[in-house]
């Protein structure tokens, strides 16, 4: 799953995850994170969010990697406000952001040339 995701084949990763879902052992957070990140890398934020919801529906708890992938997906889709919303959702769920989480939000605003928002996020 991770290999497909890292090589830009998010749908291939999703296919393997579907197979895991059908298997008796079931998928884990790492498998879902690979698929979420694969779609996020392509800027397919809606698809990444869909897999995030499926992960929660499977009874798995999203972690900082899960949320940061969503944040990055929104940033790459030129939706820094969406990235900021996911950042705040992560914090509300008690998941501590890391440097990559902050960086993804900052990059989203920077892509649009919003230097004021970049400066605000740099101060956080």
Tab-separated table of C-alpha atoms in Angstrom:
chain	number	residue	atom	x	y	z
A	1	UNK	CA	0.000	0.000	0.000
A	2	UNK	CA	2.767	2.410	0.966
A	3	UNK	CA	4.716	1.661	-2.225
A	4	UNK	CA	1.700	2.430	-4.406
A	5	UNK	CA	0.988	5.582	-2.438
A	6	UNK	CA	4.547	6.907	-2.632
A	7	UNK	CA	4.721	6.189	-6.363
A	8	UNK	CA	1.646	8.262	-7.117
A	9	UNK	CA	-0.744	5.331	-7.499
A	10	UNK	CA	-3.325	6.347	-4.899
A	11	UNK	CA	-6.035	4.232	-6.545
A	12	UNK	CA	-3.745	1.189	-6.494
A	13	UNK	CA	-3.135	1.767	-2.785
A	14	UNK	CA	-6.886	2.109	-2.272
A	15	UNK	CA	-7.430	-1.201	-4.063
A	16	UNK	CA	-5.028	-2.991	-1.743
A	17	UNK	CA	-6.696	-1.391	1.261
A	18	UNK	CA	-10.094	-2.590	-0.006
A	19	UNK	CA	-8.650	-6.109	-0.039
A	20	UNK	CA	-7.465	-5.680	3.546
A	21	UNK	CA	-10.915	-4.452	4.573
A	22	UNK	CA	-12.397	-7.649	3.165
A	23	UNK	CA	-9.812	-9.847	4.898
A	24	UNK	CA	-10.349	-11.235	8.375
A	25	UNK	CA	-7.361	-9.357	9.817
A	26	UNK	CA	-8.649	-5.993	8.595
A	27	UNK	CA	-6.656	-2.835	7.938
A	28	UNK	CA	-4.797	-0.716	10.461
A	29	UNK	CA	-4.143	3.011	10.845
A	30	UNK	CA	-0.879	2.747	8.894
A	31	UNK	CA	-2.629	1.279	5.849
A	32	UNK	CA	-5.325	3.950	5.898
A	33	UNK	CA	-2.701	6.681	6.378
A	34	UNK	CA	-0.851	5.486	3.274
A	35	UNK	CA	-4.014	5.787	1.172
A	36	UNK	CA	-4.970	9.152	2.689
A	37	UNK	CA	-1.460	10.480	2.031
A	38	UNK	CA	-1.488	9.112	-1.518
A	39	UNK	CA	-4.583	11.105	-2.411
A	40	UNK	CA	-3.321	14.135	-0.484
A	41	UNK	CA	-0.057	14.153	-2.483
A	42	UNK	CA	-2.136	14.433	-5.651
A	43	UNK	CA	-4.160	17.310	-4.184
A	44	UNK	CA	-7.273	15.103	-4.089
A	45	UNK	CA	-8.435	16.431	-0.730
A	46	UNK	CA	-12.020	15.168	-1.086
A	47	UNK	CA	-10.842	11.610	-1.748
A	48	UNK	CA	-8.371	11.814	1.164
A	49	UNK	CA	-11.191	13.011	3.429
A	50	UNK	CA	-13.403	10.152	2.271
A	51	UNK	CA	-10.762	7.592	3.281
A	52	UNK	CA	-10.227	9.429	6.575
A	53	UNK	CA	-13.939	9.003	7.337
A	54	UNK	CA	-13.781	5.326	6.358
A	55	UNK	CA	-10.892	4.880	8.779
A	56	UNK	CA	-12.973	6.360	11.598
A	57	UNK	CA	-15.970	4.240	10.559
A	58	UNK	CA	-13.717	1.177	10.871
A	59	UNK	CA	-13.179	2.090	14.532
A	60	UNK	CA	-9.611	3.272	14.050
A	61	UNK	CA	-8.339	6.423	15.742
A	62	UNK	CA	-6.684	8.972	13.413
A	63	UNK	CA	-3.228	10.114	14.499
A	64	UNK	CA	-1.005	13.079	13.671
A	65	UNK	CA	-0.003	11.444	10.372
A	66	UNK	CA	-3.669	11.060	9.377
A	67	UNK	CA	-4.501	14.684	10.084
A	68	UNK	CA	-1.292	16.064	8.588
A	69	UNK	CA	-2.001	14.203	5.349
A	70	UNK	CA	-5.438	15.849	5.179
A	71	UNK	CA	-3.925	19.244	5.950
A	72	UNK	CA	-1.357	18.732	3.199
A	73	UNK	CA	-4.053	17.611	0.755
A	74	UNK	CA	-6.058	20.778	1.339
A	75	UNK	CA	-2.924	22.901	0.984
A	76	UNK	CA	-2.057	21.228	-2.329
A	77	UNK	CA	-5.647	21.742	-3.517
A	78	UNK	CA	-5.213	25.490	-2.869
A	79	UNK	CA	-7.564	25.348	0.114
A	80	UNK	CA	-5.498	26.700	3.008
A	81	UNK	CA	-8.675	27.511	4.959
A	82	UNK	CA	-9.555	23.811	4.763
A	83	UNK	CA	-6.035	22.971	5.918
A	84	UNK	CA	-6.472	25.294	8.902
A	85	UNK	CA	-9.854	23.694	9.726
A	86	UNK	CA	-8.309	20.215	9.780
A	87	UNK	CA	-5.458	21.537	11.928
A	88	UNK	CA	-7.963	22.852	14.475
A	89	UNK	CA	-10.010	19.625	14.290
A	90	UNK	CA	-6.839	17.687	15.082
A	91	UNK	CA	-6.163	19.821	18.148
A	92	UNK	CA	-9.779	19.539	19.333
A	93	UNK	CA	-9.475	15.744	19.179
A	94	UNK	CA	-6.411	15.934	21.428
A	95	UNK	CA	-3.931	15.013	18.697
A	96	UNK	CA	-0.803	17.133	19.056
A	97	UNK	CA	0.385	18.764	15.830
A	98	UNK	CA	4.016	18.453	14.813
A	99	UNK	CA	6.300	20.599	12.661
A	100	UNK	CA	4.992	18.934	9.492
A	101	UNK	CA	1.417	19.827	10.460
A	102	UNK	CA	2.293	23.502	10.891
A	103	UNK	CA	4.405	23.494	7.744
A	104	UNK	CA	1.569	22.073	5.637
A	105	UNK	CA	-0.800	24.864	6.709
A	106	UNK	CA	1.868	27.515	6.130
A	107	UNK	CA	2.651	26.107	2.683
A	108	UNK	CA	-1.031	26.255	1.774
A	109	UNK	CA	-1.225	29.967	2.490
A	110	UNK	CA	2.173	30.585	0.871
A	111	UNK	CA	1.028	28.913	-2.373
A	112	UNK	CA	-1.642	31.593	-2.665
A	113	UNK	CA	0.708	34.422	-1.705
A	114	UNK	CA	-1.169	35.116	1.546
A	115	UNK	CA	1.809	36.489	3.458
A	116	UNK	CA	-0.357	37.831	6.282
A	117	UNK	CA	-1.690	34.359	7.100
A	118	UNK	CA	1.784	32.868	6.694
A	119	UNK	CA	3.112	35.340	9.273
A	120	UNK	CA	0.247	34.533	11.689
A	121	UNK	CA	0.910	30.810	11.424
A	122	UNK	CA	4.657	31.300	11.810
A	123	UNK	CA	4.012	32.999	15.157
A	124	UNK	CA	1.967	30.075	16.525
